[in-house]
Coordinates of C-alpha atoms and ligand atoms in Angstrom, one line a residue:
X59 CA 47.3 2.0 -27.3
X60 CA 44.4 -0.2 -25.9
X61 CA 41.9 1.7 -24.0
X62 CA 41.8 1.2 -20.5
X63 CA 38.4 -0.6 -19.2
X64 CA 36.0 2.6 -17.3
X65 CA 36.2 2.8 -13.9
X66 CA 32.6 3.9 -12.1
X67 CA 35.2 4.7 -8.9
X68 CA 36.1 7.8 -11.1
X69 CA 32.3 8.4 -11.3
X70 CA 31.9 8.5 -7.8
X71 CA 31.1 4.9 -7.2
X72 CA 30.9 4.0 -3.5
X73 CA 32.9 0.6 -3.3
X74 CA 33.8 0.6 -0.1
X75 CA 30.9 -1.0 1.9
X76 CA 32.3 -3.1 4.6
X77 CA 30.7 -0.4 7.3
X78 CA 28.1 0.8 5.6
X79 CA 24.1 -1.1 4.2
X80 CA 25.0 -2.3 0.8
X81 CA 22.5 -3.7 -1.8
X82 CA 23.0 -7.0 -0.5
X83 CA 22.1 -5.7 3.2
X84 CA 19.5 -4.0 2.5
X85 CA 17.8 -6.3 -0.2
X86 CA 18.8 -9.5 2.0
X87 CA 20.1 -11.0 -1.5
X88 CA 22.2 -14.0 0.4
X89 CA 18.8 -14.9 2.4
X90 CA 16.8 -15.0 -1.1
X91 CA 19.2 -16.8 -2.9
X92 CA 19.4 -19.1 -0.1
X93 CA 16.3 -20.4 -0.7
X94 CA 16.1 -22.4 -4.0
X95 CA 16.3 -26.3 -2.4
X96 CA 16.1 -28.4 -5.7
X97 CA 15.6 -31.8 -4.3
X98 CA 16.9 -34.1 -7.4
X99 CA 19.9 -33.6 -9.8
X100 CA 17.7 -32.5 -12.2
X101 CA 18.3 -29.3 -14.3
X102 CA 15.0 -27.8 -14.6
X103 CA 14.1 -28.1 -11.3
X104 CA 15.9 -25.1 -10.7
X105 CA 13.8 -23.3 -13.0
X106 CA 10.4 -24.6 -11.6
X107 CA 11.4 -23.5 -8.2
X108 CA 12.5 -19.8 -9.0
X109 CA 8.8 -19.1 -11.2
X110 CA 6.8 -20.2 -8.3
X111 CA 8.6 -18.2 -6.1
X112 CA 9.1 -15.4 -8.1
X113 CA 5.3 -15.6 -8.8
X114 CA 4.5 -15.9 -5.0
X115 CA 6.8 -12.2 -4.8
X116 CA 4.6 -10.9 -7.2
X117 CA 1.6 -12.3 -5.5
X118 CA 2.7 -10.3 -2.5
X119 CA 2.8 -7.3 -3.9
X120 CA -0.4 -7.5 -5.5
X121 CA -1.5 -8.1 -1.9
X122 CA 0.3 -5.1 -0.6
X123 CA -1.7 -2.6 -3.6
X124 CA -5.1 -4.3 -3.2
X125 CA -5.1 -3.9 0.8
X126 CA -4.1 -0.4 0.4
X127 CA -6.4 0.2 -2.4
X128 CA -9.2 -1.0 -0.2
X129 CA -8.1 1.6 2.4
X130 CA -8.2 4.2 0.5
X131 CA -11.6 3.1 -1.3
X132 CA -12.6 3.2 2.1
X133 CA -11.7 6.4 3.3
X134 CA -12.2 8.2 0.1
X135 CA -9.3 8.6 -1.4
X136 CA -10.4 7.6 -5.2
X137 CA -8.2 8.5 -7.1
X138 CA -5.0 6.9 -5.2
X139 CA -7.2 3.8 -5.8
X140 CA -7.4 4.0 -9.3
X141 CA -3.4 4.3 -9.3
X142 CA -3.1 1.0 -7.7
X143 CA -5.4 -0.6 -9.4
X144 CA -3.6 0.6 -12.8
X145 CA -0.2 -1.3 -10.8
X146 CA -2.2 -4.8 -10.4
X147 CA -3.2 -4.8 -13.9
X148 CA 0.8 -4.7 -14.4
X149 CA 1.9 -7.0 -12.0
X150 CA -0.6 -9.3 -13.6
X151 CA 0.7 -9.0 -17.3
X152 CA 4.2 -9.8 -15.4
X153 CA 2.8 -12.9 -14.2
X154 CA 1.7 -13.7 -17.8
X155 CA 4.9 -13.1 -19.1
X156 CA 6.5 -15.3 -17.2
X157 CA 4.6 -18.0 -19.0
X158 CA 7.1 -17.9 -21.7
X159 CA 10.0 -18.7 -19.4
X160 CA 8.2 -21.9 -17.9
X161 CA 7.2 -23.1 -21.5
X162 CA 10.3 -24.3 -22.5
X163 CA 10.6 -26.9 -20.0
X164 CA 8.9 -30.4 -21.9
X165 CA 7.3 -32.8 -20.3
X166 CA 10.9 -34.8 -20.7
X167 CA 11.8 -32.1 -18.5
X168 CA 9.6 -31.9 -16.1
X169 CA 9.4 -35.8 -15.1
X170 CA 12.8 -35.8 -14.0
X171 CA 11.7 -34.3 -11.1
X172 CA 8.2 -34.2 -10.5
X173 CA 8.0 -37.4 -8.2
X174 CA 10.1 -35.1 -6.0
X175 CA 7.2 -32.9 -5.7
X176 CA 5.0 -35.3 -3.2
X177 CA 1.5 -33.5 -2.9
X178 CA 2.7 -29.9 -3.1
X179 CA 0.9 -27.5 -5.7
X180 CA -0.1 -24.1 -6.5
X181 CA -3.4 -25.5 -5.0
X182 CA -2.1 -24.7 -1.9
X183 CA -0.9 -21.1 -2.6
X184 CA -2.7 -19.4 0.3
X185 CA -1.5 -16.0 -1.3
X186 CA -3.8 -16.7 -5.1
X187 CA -6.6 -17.4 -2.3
X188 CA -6.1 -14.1 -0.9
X189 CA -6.3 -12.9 -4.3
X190 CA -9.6 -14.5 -4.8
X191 CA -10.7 -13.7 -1.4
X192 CA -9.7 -10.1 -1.8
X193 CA -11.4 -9.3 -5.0
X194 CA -14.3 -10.8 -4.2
X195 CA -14.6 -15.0 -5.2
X196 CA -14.8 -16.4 -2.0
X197 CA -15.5 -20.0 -2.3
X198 CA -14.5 -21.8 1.1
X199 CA -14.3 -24.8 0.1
X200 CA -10.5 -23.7 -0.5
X201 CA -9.8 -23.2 3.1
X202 CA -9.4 -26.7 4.1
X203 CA -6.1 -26.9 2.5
X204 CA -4.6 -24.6 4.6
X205 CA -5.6 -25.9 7.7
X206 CA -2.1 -27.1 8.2
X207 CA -0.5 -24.1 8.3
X208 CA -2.5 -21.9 10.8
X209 CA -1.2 -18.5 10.1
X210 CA -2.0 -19.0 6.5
X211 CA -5.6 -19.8 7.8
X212 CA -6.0 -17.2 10.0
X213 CA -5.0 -14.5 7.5
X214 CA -7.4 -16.3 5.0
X215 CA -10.6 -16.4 7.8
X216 CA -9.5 -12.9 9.0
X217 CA -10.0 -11.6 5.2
X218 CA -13.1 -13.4 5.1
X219 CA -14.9 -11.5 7.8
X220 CA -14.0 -8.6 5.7
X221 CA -16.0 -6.6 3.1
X222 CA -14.1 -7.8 -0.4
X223 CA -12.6 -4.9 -2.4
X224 CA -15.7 -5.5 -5.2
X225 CA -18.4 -5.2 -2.4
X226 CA -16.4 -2.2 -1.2
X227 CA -16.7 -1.1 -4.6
X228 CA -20.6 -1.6 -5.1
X229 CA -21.0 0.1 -1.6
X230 CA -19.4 3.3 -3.5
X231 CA -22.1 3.0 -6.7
X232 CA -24.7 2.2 -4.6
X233 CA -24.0 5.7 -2.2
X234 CA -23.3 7.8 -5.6
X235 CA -26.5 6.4 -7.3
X236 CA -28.8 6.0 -4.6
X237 CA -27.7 8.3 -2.1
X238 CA -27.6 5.7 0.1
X239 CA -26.8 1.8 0.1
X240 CA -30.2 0.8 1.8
X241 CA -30.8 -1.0 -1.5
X242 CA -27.5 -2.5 -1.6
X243 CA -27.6 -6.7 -1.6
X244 CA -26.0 -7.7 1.9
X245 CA -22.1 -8.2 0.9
X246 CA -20.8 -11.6 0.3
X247 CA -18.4 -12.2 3.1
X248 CA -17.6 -16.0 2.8
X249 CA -19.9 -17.1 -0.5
X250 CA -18.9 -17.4 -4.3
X251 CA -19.8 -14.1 -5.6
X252 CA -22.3 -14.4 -8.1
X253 CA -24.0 -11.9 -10.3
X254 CA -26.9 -9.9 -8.5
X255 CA -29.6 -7.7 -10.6
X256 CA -29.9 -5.0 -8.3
X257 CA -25.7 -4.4 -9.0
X258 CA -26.1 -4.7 -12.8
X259 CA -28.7 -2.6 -13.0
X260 CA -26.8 0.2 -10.9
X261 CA -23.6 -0.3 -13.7
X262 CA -26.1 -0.3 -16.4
X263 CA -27.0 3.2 -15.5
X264 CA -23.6 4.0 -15.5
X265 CA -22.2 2.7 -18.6
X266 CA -25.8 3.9 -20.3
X267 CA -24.5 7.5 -19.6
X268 CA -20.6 7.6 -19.2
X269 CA -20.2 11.1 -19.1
X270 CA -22.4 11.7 -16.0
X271 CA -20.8 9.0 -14.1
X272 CA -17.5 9.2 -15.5
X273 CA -15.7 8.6 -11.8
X274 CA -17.4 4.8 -11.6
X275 CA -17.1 4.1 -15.3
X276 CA -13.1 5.0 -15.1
X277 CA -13.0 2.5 -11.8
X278 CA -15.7 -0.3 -13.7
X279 CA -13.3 -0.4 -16.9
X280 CA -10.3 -0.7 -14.2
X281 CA -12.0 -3.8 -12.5
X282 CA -12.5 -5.7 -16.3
X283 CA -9.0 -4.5 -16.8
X284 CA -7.7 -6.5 -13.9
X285 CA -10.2 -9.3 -14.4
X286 CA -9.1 -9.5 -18.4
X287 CA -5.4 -9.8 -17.0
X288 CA -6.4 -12.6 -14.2
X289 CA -8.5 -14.6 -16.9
X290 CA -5.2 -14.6 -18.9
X291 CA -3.5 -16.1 -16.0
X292 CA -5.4 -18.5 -15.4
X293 CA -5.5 -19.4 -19.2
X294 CA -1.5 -19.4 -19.6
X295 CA -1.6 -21.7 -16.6
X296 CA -4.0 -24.2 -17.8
X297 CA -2.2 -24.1 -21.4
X298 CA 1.0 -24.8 -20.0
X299 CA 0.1 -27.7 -17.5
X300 CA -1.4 -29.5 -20.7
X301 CA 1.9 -28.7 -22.4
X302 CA 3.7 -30.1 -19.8
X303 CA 1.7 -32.8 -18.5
X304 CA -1.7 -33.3 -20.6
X305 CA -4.6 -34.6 -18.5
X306 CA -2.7 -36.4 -15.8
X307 CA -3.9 -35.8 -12.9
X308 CA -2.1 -33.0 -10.8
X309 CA 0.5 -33.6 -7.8
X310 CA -2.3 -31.6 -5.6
X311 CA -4.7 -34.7 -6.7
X312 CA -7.2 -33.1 -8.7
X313 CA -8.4 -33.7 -12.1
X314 CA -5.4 -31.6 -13.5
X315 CA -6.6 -29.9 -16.8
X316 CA -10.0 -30.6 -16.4
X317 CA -10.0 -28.8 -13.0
X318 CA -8.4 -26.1 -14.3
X319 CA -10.7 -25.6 -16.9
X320 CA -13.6 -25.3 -14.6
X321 CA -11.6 -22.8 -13.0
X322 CA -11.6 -20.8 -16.3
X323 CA -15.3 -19.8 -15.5
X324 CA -14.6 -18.4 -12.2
X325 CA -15.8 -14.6 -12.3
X326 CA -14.8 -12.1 -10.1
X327 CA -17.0 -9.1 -11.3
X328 CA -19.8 -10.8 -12.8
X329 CA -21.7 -8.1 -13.2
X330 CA -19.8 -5.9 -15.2
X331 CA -19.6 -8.9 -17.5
X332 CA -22.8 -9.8 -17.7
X333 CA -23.5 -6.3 -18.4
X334 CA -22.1 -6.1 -21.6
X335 CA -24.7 -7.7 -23.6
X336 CA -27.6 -5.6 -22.5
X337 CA -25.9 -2.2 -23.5
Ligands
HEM135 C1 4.8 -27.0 -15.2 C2 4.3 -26.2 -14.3 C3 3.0 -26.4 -13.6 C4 2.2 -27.5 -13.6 C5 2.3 -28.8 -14.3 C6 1.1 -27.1 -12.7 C7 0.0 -27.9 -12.5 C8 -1.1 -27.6 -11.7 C9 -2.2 -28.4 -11.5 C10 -2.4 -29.8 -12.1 C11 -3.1 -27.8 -10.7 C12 -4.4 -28.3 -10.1 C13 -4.3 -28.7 -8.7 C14 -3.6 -30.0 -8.5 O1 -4.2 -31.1 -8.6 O2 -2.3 -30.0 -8.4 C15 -2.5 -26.5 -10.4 C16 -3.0 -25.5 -9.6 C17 -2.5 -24.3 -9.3 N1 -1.2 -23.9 -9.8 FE1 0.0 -24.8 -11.1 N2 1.2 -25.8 -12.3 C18 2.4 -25.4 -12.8 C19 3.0 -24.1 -12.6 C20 2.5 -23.2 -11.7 C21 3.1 -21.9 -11.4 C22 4.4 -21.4 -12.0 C23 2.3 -21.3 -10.5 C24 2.6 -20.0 -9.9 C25 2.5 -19.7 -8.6 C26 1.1 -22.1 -10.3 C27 0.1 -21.8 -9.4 C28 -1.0 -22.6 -9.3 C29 -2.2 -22.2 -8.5 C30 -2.4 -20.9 -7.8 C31 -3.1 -23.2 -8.6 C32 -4.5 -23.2 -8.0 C33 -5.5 -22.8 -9.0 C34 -7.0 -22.8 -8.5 O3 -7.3 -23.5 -7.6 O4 -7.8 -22.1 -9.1 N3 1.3 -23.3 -11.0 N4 -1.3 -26.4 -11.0

């Protein structure tokens, strides 16, 4: 006698939802599903469209643990901080992962329907400026392309004239070193960040004697943790545009490969880089 198939009704499975929220009301699956437009016939379009936007979900969330880390940075709360910050270092090795799906559409592939694209790039995601803005490399000159959307440009000005989560960050070294942060550099609010000896210095006292500053040393291995995972991003990124398109030039109109190369020496905690070779 064949077995009959299992029935998750017996279990208890609820599958009666017509009055009720269902995973589908709740998650707003129909809206999200809605949303992939592929403008030509071809088939890796489809593919294209679903890892940007899957990335820019992940972007989101990133957002959503870096604001509240920042909070609680702010009002003490260290070591909900140092959870979060563990959960961006994971949502960044996602991102890299997701490399390996993209690779396997060729440059045969990708020509089918990259006309289609006009001007649009990454270039413009304002949510990887928010990143960058958030952490601490806040180079302005990526503004202007978002002047076209001004919520986007708000959101990125309004996180400007905020203290970045690194600054927030040295504040916290300088307090537990010093006592105070009289000595601290003035924070970089809308510059490139770039590596100050008066920071270094403080981390070098750290790292020279780990156990007597074990909190910031936890929290400085965190930050290369997250910047190690970022670098990789950025590398996967560059790798695969050459993969897919070699040096033309990108649909954004920069360089392509070239630009992102430079990009490759962006640092977002240049200090605790730097560091390294003095210890
Ligand atoms: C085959 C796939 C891809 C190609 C050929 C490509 C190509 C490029 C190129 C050439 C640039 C430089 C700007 C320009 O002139 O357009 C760029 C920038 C960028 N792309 Fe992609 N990209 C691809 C996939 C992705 C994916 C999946 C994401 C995820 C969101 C992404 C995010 C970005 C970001 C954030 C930038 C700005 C980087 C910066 O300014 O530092 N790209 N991309």
């Amino acid at each position: 006698m064949r077995k009959k198939p299992f029935n998750p009704a017996n279990d208890g499975a609820k599958t009666d939802l017509a009055k009720t929220m269902s995973y589908g009301d709740y998650l707003h699956i129909d809206t999200i599903l809605d949303q992939q437009h592929c403008l030509s016939e071809a088939h890796d379009e489809m593919l294209f469209i679903i890892q940007h936007q899957t990335s820019e979900l992940w972007m989101k969330q990133l957002l959503h643990e870096m604001s509240a880390a920042r909070l609680a940075l702010e009002t003490g709360k260290l070591q909900n901080m140092m959870k979060m910050l563990s959960r961006v270092s994971k949502i960044l090795e996602q991102l890299n992962n997701q490399w390996d799906v993209l690779r396997t559409m060729t440059p045969a592939d990708y020509t089918q329907f990259r006309e289609t694209l006009g001007l649009s790039s990454g270039f413009q995601s304002y949510q990887y400026r928010m990143i960058e803005y958030i952490f601490g490399n806040r180079n302005t000159n990526m503004l202007k392309a978002h002047e076209h959307t001004p919520d986007a440009y708000t959101k990125l000005t309004t996180e400007l004239a905020r203290t970045s989560f690194y600054d927030e960050v040295v504040g916290l070294l300088f307090k537990t070193l010093d006592g105070t942060i009289d000595a601290m550099p003035a924070p970089h609010l809308d510059t490139h960040h770039e590596a100050r000896p008066e920071i270094q210095a403080r981390w070098k006292i750290v790292y020279e004697d780990i156990n007597s500053h074990w909190a910031l040393y936890e929290l400085a291995e965190k930050l290369v943790d997250i910047e190690d995972y970022f670098r990789r991003w950025r590398f996967n990124h560059v790798t695969t545009v050459e993969r897919v398109i070699g040096f033309k030039r990108g649909t954004g109109g920069t360089s392509g490969v070239q630009y992102l190369r430079r990009m490759l020496e962006v640092e977002l905690f240049p200090e605790l880089w730097h560091l390294r070779g003095e210890l």
